[in-house]
Each structure stands twice: as C-alpha cells, then as structure tokens.
Coordinates of C-alpha atoms and ligand atoms in Angstrom, one line a residue:
X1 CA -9.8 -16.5 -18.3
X2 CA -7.0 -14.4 -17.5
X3 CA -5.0 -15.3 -14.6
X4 CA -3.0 -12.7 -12.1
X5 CA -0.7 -13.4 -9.1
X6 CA -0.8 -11.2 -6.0
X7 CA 2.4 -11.2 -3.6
X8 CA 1.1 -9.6 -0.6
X9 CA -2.5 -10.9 -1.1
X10 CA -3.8 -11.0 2.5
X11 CA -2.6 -7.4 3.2
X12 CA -5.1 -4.0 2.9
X13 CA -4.3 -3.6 -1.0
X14 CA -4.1 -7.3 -1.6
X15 CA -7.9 -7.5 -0.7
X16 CA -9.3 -5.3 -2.5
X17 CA -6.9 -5.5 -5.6
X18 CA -8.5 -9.6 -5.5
X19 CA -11.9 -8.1 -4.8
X20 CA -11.4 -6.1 -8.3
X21 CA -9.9 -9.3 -9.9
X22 CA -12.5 -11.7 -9.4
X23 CA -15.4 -9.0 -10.3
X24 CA -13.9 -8.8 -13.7
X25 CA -13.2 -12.4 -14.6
X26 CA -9.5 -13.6 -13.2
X27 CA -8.6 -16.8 -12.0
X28 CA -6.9 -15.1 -9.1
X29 CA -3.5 -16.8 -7.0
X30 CA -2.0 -15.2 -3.8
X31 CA 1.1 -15.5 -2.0
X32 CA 0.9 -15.7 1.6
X33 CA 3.1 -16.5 4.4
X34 CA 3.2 -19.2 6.8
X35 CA 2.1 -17.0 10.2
X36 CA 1.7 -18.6 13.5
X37 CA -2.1 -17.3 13.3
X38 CA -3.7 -16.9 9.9
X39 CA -3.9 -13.7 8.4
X40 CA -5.7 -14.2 6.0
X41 CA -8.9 -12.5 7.8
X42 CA -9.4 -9.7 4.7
X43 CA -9.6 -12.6 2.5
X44 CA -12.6 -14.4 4.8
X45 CA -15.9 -13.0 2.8
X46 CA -14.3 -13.5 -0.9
X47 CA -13.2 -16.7 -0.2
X48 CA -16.7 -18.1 1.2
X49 CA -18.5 -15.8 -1.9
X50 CA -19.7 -17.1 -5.1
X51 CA -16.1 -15.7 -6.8
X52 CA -14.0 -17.6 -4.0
X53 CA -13.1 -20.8 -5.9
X54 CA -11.6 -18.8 -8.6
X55 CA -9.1 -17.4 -5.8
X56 CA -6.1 -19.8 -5.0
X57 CA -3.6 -19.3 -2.2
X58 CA 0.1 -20.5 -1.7
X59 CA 2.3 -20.6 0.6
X60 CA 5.2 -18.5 -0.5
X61 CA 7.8 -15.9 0.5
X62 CA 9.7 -13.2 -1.0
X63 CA 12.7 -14.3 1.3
X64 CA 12.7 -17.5 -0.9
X65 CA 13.5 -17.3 -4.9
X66 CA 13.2 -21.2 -5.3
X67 CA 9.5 -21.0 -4.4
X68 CA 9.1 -18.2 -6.2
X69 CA 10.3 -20.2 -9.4
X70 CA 8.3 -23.0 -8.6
X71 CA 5.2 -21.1 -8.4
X72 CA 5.2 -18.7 -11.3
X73 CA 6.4 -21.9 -13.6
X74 CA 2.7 -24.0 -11.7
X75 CA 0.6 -20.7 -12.2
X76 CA 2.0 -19.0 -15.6
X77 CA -0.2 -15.7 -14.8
X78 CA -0.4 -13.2 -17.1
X79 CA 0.0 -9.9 -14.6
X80 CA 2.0 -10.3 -11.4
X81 CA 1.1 -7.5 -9.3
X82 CA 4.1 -7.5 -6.4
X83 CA 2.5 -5.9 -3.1
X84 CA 4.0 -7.7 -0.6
X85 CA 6.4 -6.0 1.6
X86 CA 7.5 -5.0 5.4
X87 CA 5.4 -1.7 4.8
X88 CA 5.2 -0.1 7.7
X89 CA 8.1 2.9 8.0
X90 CA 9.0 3.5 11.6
X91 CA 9.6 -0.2 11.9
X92 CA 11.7 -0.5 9.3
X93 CA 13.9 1.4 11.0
X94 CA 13.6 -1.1 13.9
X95 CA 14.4 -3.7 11.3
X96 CA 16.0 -2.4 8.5
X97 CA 18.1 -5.8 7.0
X98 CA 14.8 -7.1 7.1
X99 CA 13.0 -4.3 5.6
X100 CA 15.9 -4.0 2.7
X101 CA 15.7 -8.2 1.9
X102 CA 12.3 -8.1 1.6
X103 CA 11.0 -4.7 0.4
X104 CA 14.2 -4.2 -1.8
X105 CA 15.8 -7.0 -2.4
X106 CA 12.1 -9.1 -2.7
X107 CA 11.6 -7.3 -5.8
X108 CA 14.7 -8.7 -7.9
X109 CA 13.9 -11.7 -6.8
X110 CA 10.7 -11.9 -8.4
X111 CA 11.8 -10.4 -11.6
X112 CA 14.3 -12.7 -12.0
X113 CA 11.9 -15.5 -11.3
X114 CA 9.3 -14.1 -13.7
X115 CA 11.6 -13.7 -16.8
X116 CA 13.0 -17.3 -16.0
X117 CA 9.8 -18.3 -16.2
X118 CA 6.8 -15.9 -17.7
X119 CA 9.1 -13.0 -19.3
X120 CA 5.8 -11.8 -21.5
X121 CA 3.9 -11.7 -17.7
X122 CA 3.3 -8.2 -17.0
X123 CA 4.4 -6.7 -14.1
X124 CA 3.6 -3.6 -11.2
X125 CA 5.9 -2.8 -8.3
X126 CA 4.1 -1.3 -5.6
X127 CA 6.4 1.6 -5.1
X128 CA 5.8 4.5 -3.0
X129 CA 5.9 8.4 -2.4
X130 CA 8.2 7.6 0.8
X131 CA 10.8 7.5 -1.9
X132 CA 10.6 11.2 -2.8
X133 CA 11.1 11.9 0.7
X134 CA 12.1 14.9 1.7
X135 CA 11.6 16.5 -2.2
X136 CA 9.4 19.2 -2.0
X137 CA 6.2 19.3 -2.9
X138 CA 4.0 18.3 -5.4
X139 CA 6.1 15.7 -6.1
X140 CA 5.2 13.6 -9.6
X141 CA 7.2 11.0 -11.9
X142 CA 10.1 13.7 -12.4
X143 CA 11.1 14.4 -9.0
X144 CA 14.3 13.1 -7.8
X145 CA 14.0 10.6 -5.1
X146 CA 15.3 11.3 -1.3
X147 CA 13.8 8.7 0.8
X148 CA 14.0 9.4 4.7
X149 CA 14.1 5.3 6.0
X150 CA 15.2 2.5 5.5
X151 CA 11.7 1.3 4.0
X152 CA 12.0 4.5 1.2
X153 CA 15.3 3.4 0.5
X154 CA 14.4 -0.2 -0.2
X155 CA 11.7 1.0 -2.0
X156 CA 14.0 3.2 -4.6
X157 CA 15.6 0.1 -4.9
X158 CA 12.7 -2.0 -6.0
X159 CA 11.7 1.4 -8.2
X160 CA 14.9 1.0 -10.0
X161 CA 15.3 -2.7 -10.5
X162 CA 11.7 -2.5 -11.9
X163 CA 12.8 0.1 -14.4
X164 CA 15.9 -1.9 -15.5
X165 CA 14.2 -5.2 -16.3
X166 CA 12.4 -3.0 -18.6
X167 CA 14.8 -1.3 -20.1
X168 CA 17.4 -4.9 -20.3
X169 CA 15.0 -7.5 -21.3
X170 CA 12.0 -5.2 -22.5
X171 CA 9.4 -6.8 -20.3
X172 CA 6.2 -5.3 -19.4
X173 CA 7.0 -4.0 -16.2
X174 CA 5.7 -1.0 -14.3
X175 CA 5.9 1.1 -11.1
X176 CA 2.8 2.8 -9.4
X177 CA 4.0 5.7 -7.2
X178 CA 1.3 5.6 -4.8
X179 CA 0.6 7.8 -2.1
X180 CA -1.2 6.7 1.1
X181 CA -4.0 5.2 0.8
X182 CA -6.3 3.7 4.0
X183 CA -9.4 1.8 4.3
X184 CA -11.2 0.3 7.1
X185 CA -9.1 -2.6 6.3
X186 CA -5.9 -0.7 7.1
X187 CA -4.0 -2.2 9.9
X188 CA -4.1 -0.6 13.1
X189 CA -0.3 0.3 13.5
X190 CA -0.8 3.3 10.8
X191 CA -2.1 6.8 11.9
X192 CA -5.3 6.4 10.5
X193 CA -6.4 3.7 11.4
X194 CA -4.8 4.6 14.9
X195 CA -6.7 7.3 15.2
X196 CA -10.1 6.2 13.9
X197 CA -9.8 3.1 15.9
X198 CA -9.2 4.9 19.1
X199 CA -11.6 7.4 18.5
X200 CA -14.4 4.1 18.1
X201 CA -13.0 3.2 21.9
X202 CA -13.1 6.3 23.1
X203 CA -16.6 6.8 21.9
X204 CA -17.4 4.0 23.6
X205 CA -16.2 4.2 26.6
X206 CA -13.6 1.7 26.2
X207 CA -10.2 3.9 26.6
X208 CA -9.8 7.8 27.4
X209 CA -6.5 8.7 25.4
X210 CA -4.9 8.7 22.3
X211 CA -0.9 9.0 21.8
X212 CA 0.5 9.9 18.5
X213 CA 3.7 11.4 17.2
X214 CA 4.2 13.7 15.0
X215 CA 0.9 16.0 14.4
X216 CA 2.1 18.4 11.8
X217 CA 3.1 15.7 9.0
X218 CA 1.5 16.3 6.0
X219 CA 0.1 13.5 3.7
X220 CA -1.7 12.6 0.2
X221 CA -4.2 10.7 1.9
X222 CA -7.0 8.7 -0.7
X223 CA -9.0 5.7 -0.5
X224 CA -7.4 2.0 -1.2
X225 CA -10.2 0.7 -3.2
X226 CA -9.8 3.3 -5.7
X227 CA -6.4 3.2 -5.8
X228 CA -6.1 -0.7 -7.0
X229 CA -8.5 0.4 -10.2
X230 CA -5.2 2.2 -11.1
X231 CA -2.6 -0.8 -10.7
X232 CA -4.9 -2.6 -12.6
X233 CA -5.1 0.4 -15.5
X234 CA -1.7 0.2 -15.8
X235 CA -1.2 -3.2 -17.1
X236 CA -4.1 -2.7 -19.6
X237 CA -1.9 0.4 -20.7
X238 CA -0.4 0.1 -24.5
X239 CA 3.1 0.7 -22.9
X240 CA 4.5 -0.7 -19.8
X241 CA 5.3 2.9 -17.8
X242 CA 5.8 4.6 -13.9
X243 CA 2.7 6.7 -12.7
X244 CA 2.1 8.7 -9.7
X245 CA -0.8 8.1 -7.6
X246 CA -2.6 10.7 -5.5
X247 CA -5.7 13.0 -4.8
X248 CA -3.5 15.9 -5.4
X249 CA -4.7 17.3 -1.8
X250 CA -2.8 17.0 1.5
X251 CA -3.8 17.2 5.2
X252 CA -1.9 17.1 8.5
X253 CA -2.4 14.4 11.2
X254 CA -4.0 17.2 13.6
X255 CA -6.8 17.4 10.5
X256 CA -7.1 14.2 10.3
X257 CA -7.9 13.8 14.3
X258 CA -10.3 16.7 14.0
X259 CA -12.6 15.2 11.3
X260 CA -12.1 11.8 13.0
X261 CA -13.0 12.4 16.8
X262 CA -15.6 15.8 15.7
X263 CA -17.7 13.4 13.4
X264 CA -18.0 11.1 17.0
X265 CA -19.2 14.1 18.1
X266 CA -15.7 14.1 20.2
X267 CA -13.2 17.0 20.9
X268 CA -9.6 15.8 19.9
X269 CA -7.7 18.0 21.8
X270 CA -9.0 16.6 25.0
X271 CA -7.9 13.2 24.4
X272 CA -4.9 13.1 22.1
X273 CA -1.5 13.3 23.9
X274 CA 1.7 13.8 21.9
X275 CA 4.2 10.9 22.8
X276 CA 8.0 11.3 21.5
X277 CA 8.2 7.5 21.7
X278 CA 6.2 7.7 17.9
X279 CA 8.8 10.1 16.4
X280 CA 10.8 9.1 14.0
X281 CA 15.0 9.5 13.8
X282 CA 14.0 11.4 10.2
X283 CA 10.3 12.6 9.2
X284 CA 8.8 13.4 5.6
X285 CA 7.0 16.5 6.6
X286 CA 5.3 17.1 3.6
X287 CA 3.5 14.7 0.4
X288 CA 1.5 16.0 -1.9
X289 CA 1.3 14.1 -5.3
X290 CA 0.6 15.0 -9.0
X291 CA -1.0 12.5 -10.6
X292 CA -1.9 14.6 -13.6
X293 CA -0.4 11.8 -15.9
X294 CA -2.6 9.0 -14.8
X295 CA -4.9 11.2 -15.1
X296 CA -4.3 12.4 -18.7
X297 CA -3.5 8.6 -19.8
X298 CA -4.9 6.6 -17.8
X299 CA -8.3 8.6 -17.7
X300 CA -8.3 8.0 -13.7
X301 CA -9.5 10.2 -10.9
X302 CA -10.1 9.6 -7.2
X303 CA -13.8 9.1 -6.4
X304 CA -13.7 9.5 -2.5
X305 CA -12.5 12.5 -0.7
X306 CA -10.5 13.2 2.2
X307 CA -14.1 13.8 5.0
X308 CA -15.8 10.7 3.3
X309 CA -12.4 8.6 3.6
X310 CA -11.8 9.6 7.1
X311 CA -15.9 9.1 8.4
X312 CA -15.9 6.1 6.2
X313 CA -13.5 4.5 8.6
X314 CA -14.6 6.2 11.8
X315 CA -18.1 4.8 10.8
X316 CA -16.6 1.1 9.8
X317 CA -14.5 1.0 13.5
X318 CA -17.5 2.5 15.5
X319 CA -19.5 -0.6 14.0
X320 CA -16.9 -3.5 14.8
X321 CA -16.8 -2.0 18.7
X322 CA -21.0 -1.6 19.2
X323 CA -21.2 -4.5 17.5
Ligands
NAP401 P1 0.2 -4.3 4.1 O1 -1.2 -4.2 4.5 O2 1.2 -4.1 5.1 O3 0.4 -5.7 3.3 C1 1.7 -6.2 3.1 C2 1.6 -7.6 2.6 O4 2.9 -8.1 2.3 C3 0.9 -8.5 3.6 O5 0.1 -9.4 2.8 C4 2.1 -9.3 4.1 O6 1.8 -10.6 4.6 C5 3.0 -9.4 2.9 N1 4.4 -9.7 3.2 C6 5.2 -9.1 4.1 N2 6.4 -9.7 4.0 C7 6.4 -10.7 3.1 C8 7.3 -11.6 2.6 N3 8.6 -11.7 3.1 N4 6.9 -12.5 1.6 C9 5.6 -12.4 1.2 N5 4.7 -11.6 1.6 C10 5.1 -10.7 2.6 O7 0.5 -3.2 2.9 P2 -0.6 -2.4 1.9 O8 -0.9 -1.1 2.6 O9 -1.6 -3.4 1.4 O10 0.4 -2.0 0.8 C11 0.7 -2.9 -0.3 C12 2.0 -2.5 -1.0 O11 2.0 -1.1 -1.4 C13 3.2 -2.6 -0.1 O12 4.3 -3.0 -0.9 C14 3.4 -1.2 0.4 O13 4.8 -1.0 0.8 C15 3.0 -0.4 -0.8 N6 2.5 0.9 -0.6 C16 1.5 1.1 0.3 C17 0.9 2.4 0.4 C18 -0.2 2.7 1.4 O14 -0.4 3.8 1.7 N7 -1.0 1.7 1.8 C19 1.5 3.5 -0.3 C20 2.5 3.2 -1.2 C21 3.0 1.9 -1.4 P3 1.2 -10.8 6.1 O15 -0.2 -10.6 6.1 O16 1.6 -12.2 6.4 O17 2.0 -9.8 7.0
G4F402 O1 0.4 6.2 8.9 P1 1.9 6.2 8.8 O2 2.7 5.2 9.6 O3 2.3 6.1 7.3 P2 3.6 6.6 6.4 O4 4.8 6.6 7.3 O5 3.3 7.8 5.7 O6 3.7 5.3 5.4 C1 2.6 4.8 4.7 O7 2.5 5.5 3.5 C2 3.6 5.3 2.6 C3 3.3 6.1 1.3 O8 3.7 7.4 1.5 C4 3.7 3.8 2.3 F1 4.6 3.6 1.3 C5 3.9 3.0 3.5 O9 4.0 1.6 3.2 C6 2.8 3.3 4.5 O10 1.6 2.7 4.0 O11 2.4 7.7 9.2 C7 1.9 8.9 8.6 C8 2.4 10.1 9.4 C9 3.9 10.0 9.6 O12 4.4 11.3 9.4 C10 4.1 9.7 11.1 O13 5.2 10.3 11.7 O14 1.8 10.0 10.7 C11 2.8 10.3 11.6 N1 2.4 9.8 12.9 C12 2.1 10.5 14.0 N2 1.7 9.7 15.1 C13 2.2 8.5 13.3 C14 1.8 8.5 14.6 N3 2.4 7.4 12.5 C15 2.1 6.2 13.1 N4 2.2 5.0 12.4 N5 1.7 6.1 14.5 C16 1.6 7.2 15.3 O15 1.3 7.1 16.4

C-alpha cells in the first residue's frame, strides 16, 4: 500500500487531495495543527467512512523542523504533498513574518527534513499563480515571476527552494502552478465563497448586503476536486517537473456575482456595495493560465466549468442555510 503525507490536510485542497488518496489505495497521514477548536471539520465524513482508518493524523507544524523530522522518519511515505500554508493574500499583508516563515520558509524546512530522512520520497509544492503577479497574461511555466504580496513572494520562494533540491540532490521534487481553485469547501474569507455564501443569506432572508473589494480583478477560476487529480499526476510522472494549472478562461469578480446572485434568482447590483476596506495596498488585476503542458503530458483537462463551479457552490451554501 503506498503511503502519502499531506501538510495542510484539514484545509479545502487537503480534503479532497485525501478523498482521492484513500479511493485509490494510500495509507493516508496528515499534518494538522493544534487549534483552540478543531478544524478538522472537512475531514468529518472520511474519517467516520469505510476508508477512514487508513487516514492518520498528527499533530505537527511547519513552524517546527524537529517534528517535522520526527514524523517523516515514523511515517517513511512515499509522496509528500506540502499544502499547508497562511494562504489567504490580503492577510498576509496583515502578517507578512508570519506569512514568509511559514509559506516560504515552511517549505525548506520540509525538504530538508525529507532528504534527512526519505530523499527517494517524492515531493509537490503547492505553488501558485500569485507568483506571476503582475506578468501579463496568459501566463505559463516560462513567465517571469512578479508577485504583488507578501504571500506571492513567499511563495516564489518555496517555488525556487523546490527547484533547487532538485537540481542539488536530484530528488523527485515538483511544483504545481495552480490557479484558483474553489469548492463548497472553500473557506469563507475568499471571494467566492464570499459571495456565494452571502448570496445563500440573502436568499434567505438572513442579511440584505454584500461588501467586496475590488470588482474588476480577473481570475483563472476551476474546481478544487479536479485540480488534486493533477498533484497527484505529477508524482506518477517519469520525471520530477513544474506545471501550470488552469482552465485557460478568466472572469472578473462582477461575473462571478452575476452568475452567483442571478442563479438565486437575485439582482447583484442591488445588494453588493463596494467597500475600500477589501482593497489591497497592490492588486493582480489579471490571471489567466496556460496549462497546455499538463495538458500535453500529463493528458489532464478541467472537467467543470466556470457556471457549473459557481451554481455548484451557490447550490451547496443555499442547502447548509435551508437546512
Ligand atoms: P487552505 O484551505 O487555506 O488550507 C491551508 C492549510 O494549511 C490548512 O490545513 C491549515 O491548517 C494549514 N496550515 C497553515 N499554517 C500551517 C502551519 N504553520 N503548519 C502546518 N499547517 C498549516 O488552502 P487551500 O486552498 O487548500 O490551498 C492549499 C495550498 O495550495 C496552499 O499552500 C495554498 O497557498 C496553495 N494554493 C491554493 C490555491 C487556491 O486557489 N486554493 C491556488 C494556488 C495555490 P488549519 O486548518 O489549522 O488552518
Ligand atoms: O478570493 P481571493 O482572496 O483570492 P486570491 O487573492 O486570488 O488568492 C487565492 O488564489 C491564489 C492563486 O492565484 C492562491 F495562491 C491563494 O492562496 C488564494 O487561494 O481574491 C480574488 C480577487 C482579488 O483580486 C481580490 O482583490 O477578489 C478580489 N476581491 C474583491 N472583493 C476580494 C474581495 N477578495 C476577498 N478575499 N474578499 C473580498 O471582499
């Protein structure tokens, strides 16, 4: 039975990536923090299904390298797929030490640990498209980096360090570039979720407005449970490599509120209200990836569109309110 660690395990791409897992096989183990209340609520229905005794969880921090020894020497996994991180952007520039330990810095820290300890292990960094920035668009594998906050910059780091460890002690490690991706599972602080969780209250009578920042930023928006069939992917790959992933199709915020509040039958502009409070000191206006190379070597394509993503989560918030 193969056997995969997840940093980050009890966050949106955690779950599903452990949903995957267990479906094909692994003897799963996740890293979670010690939180005055458990989050660990994504986790609930895997861990009481028939898979959950294959999926192990441990206390464990990217703020602590010692731990991470002593864990990846107990577990000797085979793929280490490193998702945890403070991921959301405007607070990292709230907390941007923070944001750099963990997100950057968290990165050599596992390496290190893994090639004390597992050097054949393979290895994804969960990088991101907030690193290209302000790069224009389409932006793919070969466009210079320019991140716009603390959180892209941290992120270039961990890209980087990723790359090196390949290229100095020719370990299987790899980078997915990966554009946003939501889910009903999403937390509630990003725009999506934001939106399609206010649009449930306002649908139900429960609140009247909506305040957002920025309406005209444009993003890559796909579905998270396609998107971990591609971290996956990459570590069956021949070669240890970087890959963009992305639907290849962008839309602004506004678009995204007028799918969301219309398919509640709801007229946005009536309740949204712009609130400068949710700008942030530097925007990326515009992301639109390329994934043509996961999709030529990787034989992967998005299955969900942009409508079905967004009324998918409408549908899944509108539910959880009506009960
Ligand atoms: P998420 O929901 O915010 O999950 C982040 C996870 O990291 C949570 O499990 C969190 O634990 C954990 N974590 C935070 N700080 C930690 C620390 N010091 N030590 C150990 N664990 C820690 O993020 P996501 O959307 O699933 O994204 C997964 C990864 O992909 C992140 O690295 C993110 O930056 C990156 N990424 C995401 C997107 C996207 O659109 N979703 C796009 C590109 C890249 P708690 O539950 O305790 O907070
Ligand atoms: O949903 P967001 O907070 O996501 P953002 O900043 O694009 O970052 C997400 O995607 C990255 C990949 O590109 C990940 F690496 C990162 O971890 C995270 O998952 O904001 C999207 C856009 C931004 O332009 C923001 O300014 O929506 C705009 N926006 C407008 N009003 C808002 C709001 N964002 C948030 N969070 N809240 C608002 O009220």
């Amino acid at each position: 039975m193969p056997v995969a660690l997840i940093t980050g395990v009890s966050g949106q791409d955690g779950s599903y990536l452990s949903d995957l897992l267990l479906a094909k096989g692994y003897e799963v183990h996740g890293i979670v923090r010690r939180t005055s209340l458990l989050s660990r609520a994504r986790l609930e229905n895997l861990r009481s299904g028939p898979a959950g005794e294959r999926l192990t969880l441990h206390y464990g921090d990217l703020d602590e390298p010692l731990g991470l020894v002593r864990l990846l020497e107990q577990i000797q996994p085979d793929e280490v797929y490193n998702l945890a991180a403070q991921s959301h952007v405007q607070i990292s520039f709230e907390l941007p030490e923070f944001t750099g330990s963990v997100t950057g810095l968290g990165v050599i820290r596992l390496l290190e640990a893994l090639r004390l300890t597992k050097p054949d292990a393979k290895f994804y960094q969960a990088s991101s498209s907030e690193m290209f920035g302000s790069a224009p668009p389409p932006q793919h594998e070969g466009t210079p980096f320019h991140p716009r906050s603390p959180y892209g910059v941290a992120k270039v780091y961990g890209f980087w360090a990723t790359v090196n460890y390949r290229e100095g002690y020719d370990m299987f490690t790899t980078n997915g570039i990966l554009f946003n991706h939501e889910s009903p599972r999403r937390a509630e602080n990003f725009v999506t979720r934001k939106i399609t969780k206010a649009v449930a209250a306002i649908a139900a009578g429960k609140q009247t407005e909506l305040r957002l920042g920025n309406l005209d930023a444009k993003r890559d928006w796909g579905f998270a449970g396609d998107y971990v069939e591609l971290m996956w992917k990459m570590l069956q790959h021949h070669t240890p490599d970087d890959f963009v992933i992305a639907t290849g199709e962008a839309h602004t915020v506004r678009e995204f509120c007028e799918i969301a509040f219309a398919h509640a039958g709801l007229d946005w502009e009536k309740h949204v209200v712009v609130d400068p409070k949710f700008f942030r000191p530097a925007e990326v206006d515009y992301l639109l990836g390329d994934a043509s190379k996961a999709e030529r070597e990787l034989g992967w394509k998005p299955a969900t569109t942009f409508h079905q993503l967004v009324t998918m989560m409408v549908d899944a918030d509108r539910a959880e309110i009506e009960g």
